[in-house]
PDB file of C-alpha atoms in Angstrom:
ATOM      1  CA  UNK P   1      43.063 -12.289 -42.748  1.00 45.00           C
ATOM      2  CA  UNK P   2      41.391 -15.929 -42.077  1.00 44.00           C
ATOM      3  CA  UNK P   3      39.967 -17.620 -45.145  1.00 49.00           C
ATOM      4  CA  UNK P   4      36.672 -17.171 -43.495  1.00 49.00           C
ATOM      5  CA  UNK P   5      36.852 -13.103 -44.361  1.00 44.00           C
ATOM      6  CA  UNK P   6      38.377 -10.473 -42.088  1.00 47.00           C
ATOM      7  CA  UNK P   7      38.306 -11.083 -38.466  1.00 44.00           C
ATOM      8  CA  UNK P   8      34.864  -9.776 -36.654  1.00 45.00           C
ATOM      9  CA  UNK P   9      35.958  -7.032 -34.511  1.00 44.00           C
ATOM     10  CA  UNK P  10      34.833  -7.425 -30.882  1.00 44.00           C
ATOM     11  CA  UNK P  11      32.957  -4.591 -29.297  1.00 44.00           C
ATOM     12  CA  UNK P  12      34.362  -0.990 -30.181  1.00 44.00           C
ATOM     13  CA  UNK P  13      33.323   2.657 -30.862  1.00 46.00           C
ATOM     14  CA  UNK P  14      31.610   3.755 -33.517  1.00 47.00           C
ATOM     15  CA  UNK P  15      30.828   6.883 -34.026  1.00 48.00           C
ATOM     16  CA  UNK P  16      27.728   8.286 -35.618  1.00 70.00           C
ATOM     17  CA  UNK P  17      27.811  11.896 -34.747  1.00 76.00           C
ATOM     18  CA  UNK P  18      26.284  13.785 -31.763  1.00 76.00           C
ATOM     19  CA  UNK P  19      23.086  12.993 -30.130  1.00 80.00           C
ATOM     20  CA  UNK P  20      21.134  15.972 -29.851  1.00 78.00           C
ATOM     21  CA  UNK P  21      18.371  15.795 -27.210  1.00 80.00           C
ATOM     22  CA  UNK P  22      15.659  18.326 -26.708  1.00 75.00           C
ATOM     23  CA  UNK P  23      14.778  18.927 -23.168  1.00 74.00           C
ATOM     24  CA  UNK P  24      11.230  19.915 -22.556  1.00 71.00           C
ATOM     25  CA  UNK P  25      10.572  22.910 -20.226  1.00 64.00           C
ATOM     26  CA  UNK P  26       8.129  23.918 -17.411  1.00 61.00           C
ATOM     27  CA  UNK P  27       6.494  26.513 -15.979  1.00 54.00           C
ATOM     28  CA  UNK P  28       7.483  28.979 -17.797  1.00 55.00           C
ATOM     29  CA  UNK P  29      10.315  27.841 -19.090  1.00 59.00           C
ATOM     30  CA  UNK P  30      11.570  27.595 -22.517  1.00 61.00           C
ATOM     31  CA  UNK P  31      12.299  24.011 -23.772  1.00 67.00           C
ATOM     32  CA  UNK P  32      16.753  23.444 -24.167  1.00 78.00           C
ATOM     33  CA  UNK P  33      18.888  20.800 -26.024  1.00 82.00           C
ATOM     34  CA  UNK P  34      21.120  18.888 -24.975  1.00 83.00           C
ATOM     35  CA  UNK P  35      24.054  17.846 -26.800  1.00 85.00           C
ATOM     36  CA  UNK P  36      26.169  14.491 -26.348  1.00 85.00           C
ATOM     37  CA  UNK P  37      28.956  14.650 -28.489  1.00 87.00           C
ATOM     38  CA  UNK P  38      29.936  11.190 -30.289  1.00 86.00           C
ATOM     39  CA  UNK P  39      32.744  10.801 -28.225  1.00 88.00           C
ATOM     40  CA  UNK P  40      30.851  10.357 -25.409  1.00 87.00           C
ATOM     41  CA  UNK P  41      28.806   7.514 -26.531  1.00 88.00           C
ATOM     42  CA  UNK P  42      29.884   4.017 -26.193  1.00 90.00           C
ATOM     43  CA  UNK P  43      28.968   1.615 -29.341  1.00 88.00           C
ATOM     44  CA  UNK P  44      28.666  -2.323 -28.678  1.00 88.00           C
ATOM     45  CA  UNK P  45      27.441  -4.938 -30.865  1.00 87.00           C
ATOM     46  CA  UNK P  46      26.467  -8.437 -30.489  1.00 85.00           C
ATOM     47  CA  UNK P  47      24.317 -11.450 -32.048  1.00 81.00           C
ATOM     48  CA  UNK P  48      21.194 -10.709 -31.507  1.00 76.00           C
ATOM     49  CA  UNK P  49      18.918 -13.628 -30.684  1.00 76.00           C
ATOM     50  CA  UNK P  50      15.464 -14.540 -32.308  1.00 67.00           C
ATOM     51  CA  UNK P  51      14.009 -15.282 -35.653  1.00 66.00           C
ATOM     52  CA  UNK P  52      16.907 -14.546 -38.835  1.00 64.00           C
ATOM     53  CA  UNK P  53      17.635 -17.971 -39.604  1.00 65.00           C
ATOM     54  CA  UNK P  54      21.280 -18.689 -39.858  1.00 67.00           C
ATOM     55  CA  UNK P  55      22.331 -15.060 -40.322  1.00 64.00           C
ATOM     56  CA  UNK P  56      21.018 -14.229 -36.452  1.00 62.00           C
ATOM     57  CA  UNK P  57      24.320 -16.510 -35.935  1.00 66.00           C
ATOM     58  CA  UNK P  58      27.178 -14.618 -38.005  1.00 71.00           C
ATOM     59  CA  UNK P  59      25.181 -10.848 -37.987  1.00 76.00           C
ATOM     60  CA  UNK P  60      25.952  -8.564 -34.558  1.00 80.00           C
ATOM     61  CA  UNK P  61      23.222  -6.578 -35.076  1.00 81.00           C
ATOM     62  CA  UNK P  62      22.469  -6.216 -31.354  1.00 87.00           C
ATOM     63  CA  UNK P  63      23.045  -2.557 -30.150  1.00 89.00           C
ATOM     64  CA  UNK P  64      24.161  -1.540 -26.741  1.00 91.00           C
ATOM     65  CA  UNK P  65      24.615   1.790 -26.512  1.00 90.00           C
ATOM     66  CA  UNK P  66      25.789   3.733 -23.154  1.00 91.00           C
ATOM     67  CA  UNK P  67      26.722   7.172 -22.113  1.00 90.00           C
ATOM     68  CA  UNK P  68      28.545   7.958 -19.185  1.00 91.00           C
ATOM     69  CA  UNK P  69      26.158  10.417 -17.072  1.00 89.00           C
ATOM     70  CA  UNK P  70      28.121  10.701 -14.273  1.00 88.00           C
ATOM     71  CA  UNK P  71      31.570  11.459 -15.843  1.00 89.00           C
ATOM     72  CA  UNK P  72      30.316  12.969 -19.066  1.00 87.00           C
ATOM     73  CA  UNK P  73      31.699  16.281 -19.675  1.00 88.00           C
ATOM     74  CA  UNK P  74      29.158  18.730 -21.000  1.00 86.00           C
ATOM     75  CA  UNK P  75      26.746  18.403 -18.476  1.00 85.00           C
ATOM     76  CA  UNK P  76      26.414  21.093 -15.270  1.00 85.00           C
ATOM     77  CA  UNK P  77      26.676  20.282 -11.731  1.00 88.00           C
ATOM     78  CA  UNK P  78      22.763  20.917 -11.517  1.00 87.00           C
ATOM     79  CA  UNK P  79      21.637  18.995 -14.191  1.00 86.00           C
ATOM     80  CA  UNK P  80      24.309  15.623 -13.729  1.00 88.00           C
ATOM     81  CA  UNK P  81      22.185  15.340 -10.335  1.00 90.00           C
ATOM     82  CA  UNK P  82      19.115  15.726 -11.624  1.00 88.00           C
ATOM     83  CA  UNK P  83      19.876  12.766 -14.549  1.00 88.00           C
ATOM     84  CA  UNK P  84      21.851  10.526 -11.722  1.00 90.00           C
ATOM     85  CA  UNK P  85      18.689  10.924  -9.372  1.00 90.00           C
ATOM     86  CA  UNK P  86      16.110   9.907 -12.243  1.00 88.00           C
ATOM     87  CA  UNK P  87      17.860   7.676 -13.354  1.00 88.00           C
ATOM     88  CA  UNK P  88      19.066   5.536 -10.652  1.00 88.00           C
ATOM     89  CA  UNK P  89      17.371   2.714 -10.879  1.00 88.00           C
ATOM     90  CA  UNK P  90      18.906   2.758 -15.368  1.00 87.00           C
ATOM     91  CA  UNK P  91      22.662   3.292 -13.985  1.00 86.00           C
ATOM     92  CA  UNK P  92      25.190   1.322 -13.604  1.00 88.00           C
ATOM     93  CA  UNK P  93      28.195   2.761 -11.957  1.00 89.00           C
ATOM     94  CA  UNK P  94      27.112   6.041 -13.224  1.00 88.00           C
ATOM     95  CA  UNK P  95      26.981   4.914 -17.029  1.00 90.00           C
ATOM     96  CA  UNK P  96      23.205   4.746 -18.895  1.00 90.00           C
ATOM     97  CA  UNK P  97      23.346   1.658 -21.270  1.00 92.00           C
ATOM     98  CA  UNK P  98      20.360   1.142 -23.631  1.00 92.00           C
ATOM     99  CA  UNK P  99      20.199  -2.063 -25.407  1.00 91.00           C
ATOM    100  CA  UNK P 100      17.756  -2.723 -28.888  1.00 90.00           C
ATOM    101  CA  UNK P 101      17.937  -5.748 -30.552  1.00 86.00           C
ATOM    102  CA  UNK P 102      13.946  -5.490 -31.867  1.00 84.00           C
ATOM    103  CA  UNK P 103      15.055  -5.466 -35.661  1.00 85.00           C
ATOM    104  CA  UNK P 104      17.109  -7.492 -37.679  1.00 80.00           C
ATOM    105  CA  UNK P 105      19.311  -5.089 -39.277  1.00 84.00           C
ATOM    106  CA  UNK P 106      21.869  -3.435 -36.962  1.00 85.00           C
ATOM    107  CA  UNK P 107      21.312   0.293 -38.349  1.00 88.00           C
ATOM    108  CA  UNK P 108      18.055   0.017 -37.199  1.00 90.00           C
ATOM    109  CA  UNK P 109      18.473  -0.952 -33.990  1.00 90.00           C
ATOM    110  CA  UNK P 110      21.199   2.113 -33.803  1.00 90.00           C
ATOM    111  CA  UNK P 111      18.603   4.110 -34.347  1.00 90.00           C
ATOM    112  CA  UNK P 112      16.324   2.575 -31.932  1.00 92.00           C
ATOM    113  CA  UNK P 113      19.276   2.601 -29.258  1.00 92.00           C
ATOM    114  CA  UNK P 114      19.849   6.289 -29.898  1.00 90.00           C
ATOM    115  CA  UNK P 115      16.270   7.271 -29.822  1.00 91.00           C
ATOM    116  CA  UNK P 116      15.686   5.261 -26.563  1.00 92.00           C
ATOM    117  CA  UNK P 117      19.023   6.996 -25.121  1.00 90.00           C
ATOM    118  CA  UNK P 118      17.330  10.343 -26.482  1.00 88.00           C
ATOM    119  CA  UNK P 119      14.146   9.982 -24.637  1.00 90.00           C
ATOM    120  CA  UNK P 120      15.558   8.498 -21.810  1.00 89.00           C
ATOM    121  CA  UNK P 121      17.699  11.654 -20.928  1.00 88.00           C
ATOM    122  CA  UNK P 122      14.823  13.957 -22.201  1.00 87.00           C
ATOM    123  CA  UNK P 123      12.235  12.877 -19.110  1.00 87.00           C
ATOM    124  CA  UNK P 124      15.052  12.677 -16.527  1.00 87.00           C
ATOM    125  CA  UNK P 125      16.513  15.913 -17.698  1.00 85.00           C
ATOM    126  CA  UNK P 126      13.062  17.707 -17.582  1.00 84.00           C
ATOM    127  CA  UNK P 127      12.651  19.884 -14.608  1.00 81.00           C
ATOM    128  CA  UNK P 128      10.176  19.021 -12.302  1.00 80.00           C
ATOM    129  CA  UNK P 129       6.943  20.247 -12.032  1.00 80.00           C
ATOM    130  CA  UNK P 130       5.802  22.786  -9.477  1.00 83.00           C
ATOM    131  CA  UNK P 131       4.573  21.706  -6.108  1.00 89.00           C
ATOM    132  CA  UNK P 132       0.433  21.491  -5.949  1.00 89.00           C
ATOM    133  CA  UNK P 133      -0.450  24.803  -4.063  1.00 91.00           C
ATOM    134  CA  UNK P 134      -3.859  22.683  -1.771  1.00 92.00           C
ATOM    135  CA  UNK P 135      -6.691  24.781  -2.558  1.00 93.00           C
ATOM    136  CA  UNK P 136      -9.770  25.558   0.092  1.00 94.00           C
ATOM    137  CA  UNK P 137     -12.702  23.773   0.037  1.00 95.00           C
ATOM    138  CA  UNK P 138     -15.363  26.721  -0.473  1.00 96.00           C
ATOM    139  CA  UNK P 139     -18.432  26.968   2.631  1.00 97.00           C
ATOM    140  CA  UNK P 140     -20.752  26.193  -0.189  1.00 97.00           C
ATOM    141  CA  UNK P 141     -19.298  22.774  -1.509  1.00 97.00           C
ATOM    142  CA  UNK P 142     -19.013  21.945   2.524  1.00 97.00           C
ATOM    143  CA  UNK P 143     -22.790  22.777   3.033  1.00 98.00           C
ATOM    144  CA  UNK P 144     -23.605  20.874  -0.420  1.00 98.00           C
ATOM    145  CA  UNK P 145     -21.958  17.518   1.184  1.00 98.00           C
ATOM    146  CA  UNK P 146     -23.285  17.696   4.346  1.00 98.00           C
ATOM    147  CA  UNK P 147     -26.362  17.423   2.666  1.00 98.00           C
ATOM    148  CA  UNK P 148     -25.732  14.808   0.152  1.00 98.00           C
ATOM    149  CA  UNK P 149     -24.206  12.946   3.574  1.00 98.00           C
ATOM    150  CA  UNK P 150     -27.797  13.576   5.091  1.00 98.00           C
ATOM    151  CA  UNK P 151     -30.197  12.889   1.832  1.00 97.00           C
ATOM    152  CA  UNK P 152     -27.852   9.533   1.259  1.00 97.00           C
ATOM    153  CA  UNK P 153     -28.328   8.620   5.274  1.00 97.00           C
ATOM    154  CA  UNK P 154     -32.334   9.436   5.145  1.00 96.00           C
ATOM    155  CA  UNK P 155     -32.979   7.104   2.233  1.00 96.00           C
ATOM    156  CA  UNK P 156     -30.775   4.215   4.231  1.00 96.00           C
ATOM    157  CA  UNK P 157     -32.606   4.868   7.172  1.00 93.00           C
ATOM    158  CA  UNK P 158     -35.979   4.308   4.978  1.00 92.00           C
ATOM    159  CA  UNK P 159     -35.022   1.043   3.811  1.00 94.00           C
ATOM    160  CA  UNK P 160     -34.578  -0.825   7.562  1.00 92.00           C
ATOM    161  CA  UNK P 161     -37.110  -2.555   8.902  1.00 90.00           C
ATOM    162  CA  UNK P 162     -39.106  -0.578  11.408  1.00 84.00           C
ATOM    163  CA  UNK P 163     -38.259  -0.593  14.760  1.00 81.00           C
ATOM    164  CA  UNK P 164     -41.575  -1.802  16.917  1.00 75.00           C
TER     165      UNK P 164
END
């Protein structure tokens, strides 16, 4: 141990318990959850820039948080391609990092990292909706345009200038 205190330890795991996301559900469906389990979840921390004065310069309260989608273990076949589809333009290498560094104090930026994380996975996770079935356009709304079309033309037509 320094002098200066204990030395800062670089970026490591921390675990804060699972992350429990709820999935929402379509047609029909009944909304699921989703559990990551803490072991899964990757904790970093770094000085966060911004206002704090000179305790932005000794405090990591930075968050980067990240969750391995494609090698995480609790998720199905189905549902890992669903995730690594919607989120493709988010991955990395197949890992989902989520960064907050909004607040000054590091718990809350956990939070926002996790919540972030949470709703991040909830929308890709969702299945999608059903396809649009095209409906008919009924005789009557067909006959109805025509004869806007003609009304609209017949007032044109009595603005020009007459045709000697």
């Amino acid at each position: 141990m320094s002098p200066a205190g204990p030395a800062r330890e670089p970026a490591v795991d921390r675990p804060e318990g699972p992350l429990v996301v709820t999935v929402p559900g379509r047609a029909g469906r009944p909304a699921g959850r989703l559990v990551l389990p803490a072991e899964e979840l990757r904790w970093r921390f770094s000085r966060s820039s911004g206002p704090g004065g000179q305790g932005v310069n000794t405090a990591d309260s930075r968050v980067e948080l990240s969750w391995d989608v494609a090698g995480s273990r609790v998720l199905d076949e189905q549902l890992r391609e669903r995730l690594l589809e919607a989120l493709q333009g988010r991955l990395l290498d197949g890992v989902l990092v989520v960064a907050a560094s909004q607040h000054r104090q590091q718990r809350r930026n956990r939070s926002a990292a996790r919540d972030r994380l949470g709703a991040l996975v909830a929308a890709a996770a969702a299945p999608p909706a059903p396809a649009r079935r095209p409906t008919r356009i009924s005789a009557g709304a067909r006959r109805r345009r025509a004869e806007a079309k003609q009304s609209r033309s017949s007032t044109k037509a009595l603005r020009r200038r007459p045709d000697w």
